[in-house]
Every structure is written in structure tokens, then in C-alpha cells.
């Protein structure tokens, strides 16, 4: 049995940094016969509020449509708290 980790980071550009951290552990049972995904852990999904000095790149944010005024970002914790939550 193999365990996989889906780990995704969204960012706001080179001078903005990480704005979302998502992760989930899962495995695929009966891969060759009748594949079935089994989620091993709850999904971790946390938005991150970059520093006030962050410079958002419009080309990057066009992909995920998040910006400095998005409610998810305005109510988010800074990266050190989000990373601490992920590690616990």
C-alpha cells in the first residue's frame, strides 16, 4: 500500500509570498482492478495573510483570483501561524 501526499501552495507572486497552504494524505486501493481513493487524513487548508508590504503580481493572481482585498486573505493568519497549524 502506497501513501500519497497532495501538497499545494498558492502564492501572490515573487514579492508577495505564500497565500494558501493545502495538504491531504491518501492512498489508492486496488490500483489495477477497481481503483478507490481512501483519504487517510482530513484536508488541511489555510489561507495566509502576507505582510502589508507585499507586492501582488496580477499575472499570478489571475490564476486563483485571490488578492489583498479577498475576505479569505483579510481574515487569514500570517505564514508563521499557518505553518505552525500545519505542523501540529
PDB file of C-alpha atoms in Angstrom:
ATOM      1  CA  UNK A   1       0.000   0.000   0.000  1.00  0.00           C
ATOM      2  CA  UNK A   2       1.449   3.346  -1.029  1.00  0.00           C
ATOM      3  CA  UNK A   3       0.525   6.614   0.656  1.00  0.00           C
ATOM      4  CA  UNK A   4       0.453   9.820  -1.349  1.00  0.00           C
ATOM      5  CA  UNK A   5       0.519  13.421  -0.203  1.00  0.00           C
ATOM      6  CA  UNK A   6      -1.156  16.171  -2.148  1.00  0.00           C
ATOM      7  CA  UNK A   7       0.561  19.392  -1.100  1.00  0.00           C
ATOM      8  CA  UNK A   8      -0.372  22.689  -2.758  1.00  0.00           C
ATOM      9  CA  UNK A   9       0.951  26.189  -2.190  1.00  0.00           C
ATOM     10  CA  UNK A  10      -0.644  29.225  -3.793  1.00  0.00           C
ATOM     11  CA  UNK A  11       1.316  32.458  -3.885  1.00  0.00           C
ATOM     12  CA  UNK A  12       0.720  36.042  -4.863  1.00  0.00           C
ATOM     13  CA  UNK A  13       3.969  36.481  -6.767  1.00  0.00           C
ATOM     14  CA  UNK A  14       7.684  36.796  -6.082  1.00  0.00           C
ATOM     15  CA  UNK A  15       7.311  39.784  -3.755  1.00  0.00           C
ATOM     16  CA  UNK A  16       4.120  38.617  -2.049  1.00  0.00           C
ATOM     17  CA  UNK A  17       4.777  35.080  -0.876  1.00  0.00           C
ATOM     18  CA  UNK A  18       2.542  32.177   0.090  1.00  0.00           C
ATOM     19  CA  UNK A  19      -1.163  32.949   0.392  1.00  0.00           C
ATOM     20  CA  UNK A  20      -2.619  29.427   0.781  1.00  0.00           C
ATOM     21  CA  UNK A  21      -1.387  26.062   2.088  1.00  0.00           C
ATOM     22  CA  UNK A  22      -3.345  22.859   1.377  1.00  0.00           C
ATOM     23  CA  UNK A  23      -2.453  19.218   2.035  1.00  0.00           C
ATOM     24  CA  UNK A  24      -4.067  15.800   2.286  1.00  0.00           C
ATOM     25  CA  UNK A  25      -2.783  12.238   2.701  1.00  0.00           C
ATOM     26  CA  UNK A  26      -4.460   9.485   0.691  1.00  0.00           C
ATOM     27  CA  UNK A  27      -3.861   6.060  -0.806  1.00  0.00           C
ATOM     28  CA  UNK A  28      -5.270   4.218  -3.803  1.00  0.00           C
ATOM     29  CA  UNK A  29      -6.561   0.713  -3.056  1.00  0.00           C
ATOM     30  CA  UNK A  30      -6.910  -1.960  -5.747  1.00  0.00           C
ATOM     31  CA  UNK A  31      -4.954   0.197  -8.164  1.00  0.00           C
ATOM     32  CA  UNK A  32      -5.117  -2.269 -11.085  1.00  0.00           C
ATOM     33  CA  UNK A  33      -8.556  -3.794 -10.594  1.00  0.00           C
ATOM     34  CA  UNK A  34     -11.054  -1.280  -9.257  1.00  0.00           C
ATOM     35  CA  UNK A  35      -9.169   1.792  -8.015  1.00  0.00           C
ATOM     36  CA  UNK A  36     -10.616   3.505  -4.967  1.00  0.00           C
ATOM     37  CA  UNK A  37      -9.175   6.581  -3.264  1.00  0.00           C
ATOM     38  CA  UNK A  38      -9.038   6.365   0.514  1.00  0.00           C
ATOM     39  CA  UNK A  39      -8.453   9.635   2.375  1.00  0.00           C
ATOM     40  CA  UNK A  40      -6.168   8.998   5.336  1.00  0.00           C
ATOM     41  CA  UNK A  41      -6.315  12.430   6.926  1.00  0.00           C
ATOM     42  CA  UNK A  42      -8.557  15.439   6.997  1.00  0.00           C
ATOM     43  CA  UNK A  43      -7.706  18.029   4.393  1.00  0.00           C
ATOM     44  CA  UNK A  44      -5.592  20.898   5.689  1.00  0.00           C
ATOM     45  CA  UNK A  45      -6.488  24.178   4.008  1.00  0.00           C
ATOM     46  CA  UNK A  46      -5.373  27.527   5.373  1.00  0.00           C
ATOM     47  CA  UNK A  47      -5.192  30.958   3.800  1.00  0.00           C
ATOM     48  CA  UNK A  48      -2.211  33.155   4.636  1.00  0.00           C
ATOM     49  CA  UNK A  49      -2.082  36.927   5.054  1.00  0.00           C
ATOM     50  CA  UNK A  50       1.160  38.264   3.560  1.00  0.00           C
ATOM     51  CA  UNK A  51       2.967  41.246   5.115  1.00  0.00           C
ATOM     52  CA  UNK A  52       1.460  44.677   4.478  1.00  0.00           C
ATOM     53  CA  UNK A  53       4.479  45.459   2.301  1.00  0.00           C
ATOM     54  CA  UNK A  54       3.678  42.552  -0.074  1.00  0.00           C
ATOM     55  CA  UNK A  55       3.545  43.365  -3.778  1.00  0.00           C
ATOM     56  CA  UNK A  56       0.881  41.284  -5.501  1.00  0.00           C
ATOM     57  CA  UNK A  57       1.590  40.135  -9.078  1.00  0.00           C
ATOM     58  CA  UNK A  58      -1.539  40.473 -11.241  1.00  0.00           C
ATOM     59  CA  UNK A  59      -0.352  37.745 -13.635  1.00  0.00           C
ATOM     60  CA  UNK A  60      -0.048  35.296 -10.741  1.00  0.00           C
ATOM     61  CA  UNK A  61      -3.307  36.226  -9.044  1.00  0.00           C
ATOM     62  CA  UNK A  62      -5.205  35.849 -12.328  1.00  0.00           C
ATOM     63  CA  UNK A  63      -4.886  32.083 -11.799  1.00  0.00           C
ATOM     64  CA  UNK A  64      -6.516  31.822  -8.343  1.00  0.00           C
ATOM     65  CA  UNK A  65      -8.350  35.190  -8.223  1.00  0.00           C
ATOM     66  CA  UNK A  66      -7.181  35.985  -4.686  1.00  0.00           C
ATOM     67  CA  UNK A  67      -5.958  39.471  -3.831  1.00  0.00           C
ATOM     68  CA  UNK A  68      -5.087  41.665  -0.876  1.00  0.00           C
ATOM     69  CA  UNK A  69      -8.784  42.559  -0.546  1.00  0.00           C
ATOM     70  CA  UNK A  70     -10.160  38.996  -0.680  1.00  0.00           C
ATOM     71  CA  UNK A  71     -12.094  38.156   2.517  1.00  0.00           C
ATOM     72  CA  UNK A  72     -10.117  34.899   2.876  1.00  0.00           C
ATOM     73  CA  UNK A  73      -6.845  36.855   2.905  1.00  0.00           C
ATOM     74  CA  UNK A  74      -8.050  39.707   5.121  1.00  0.00           C
ATOM     75  CA  UNK A  75      -9.142  37.254   7.819  1.00  0.00           C
ATOM     76  CA  UNK A  76      -6.102  34.958   7.452  1.00  0.00           C
ATOM     77  CA  UNK A  77      -3.205  34.460   9.845  1.00  0.00           C
ATOM     78  CA  UNK A  78       0.397  35.298   8.923  1.00  0.00           C
ATOM     79  CA  UNK A  79       2.557  32.492   7.480  1.00  0.00           C
ATOM     80  CA  UNK A  80       4.255  31.645  10.798  1.00  0.00           C
ATOM     81  CA  UNK A  81       0.879  30.822  12.393  1.00  0.00           C
ATOM     82  CA  UNK A  82      -0.409  28.939   9.324  1.00  0.00           C
ATOM     83  CA  UNK A  83       2.800  26.879   9.162  1.00  0.00           C
ATOM     84  CA  UNK A  84       2.606  26.139  12.888  1.00  0.00           C
ATOM     85  CA  UNK A  85      -1.002  24.959  12.457  1.00  0.00           C
ATOM     86  CA  UNK A  86       0.092  22.695   9.583  1.00  0.00           C
ATOM     87  CA  UNK A  87       2.840  21.128  11.684  1.00  0.00           C
ATOM     88  CA  UNK A  88       0.510  20.331  14.579  1.00  0.00           C
TER      89      UNK A  88
END
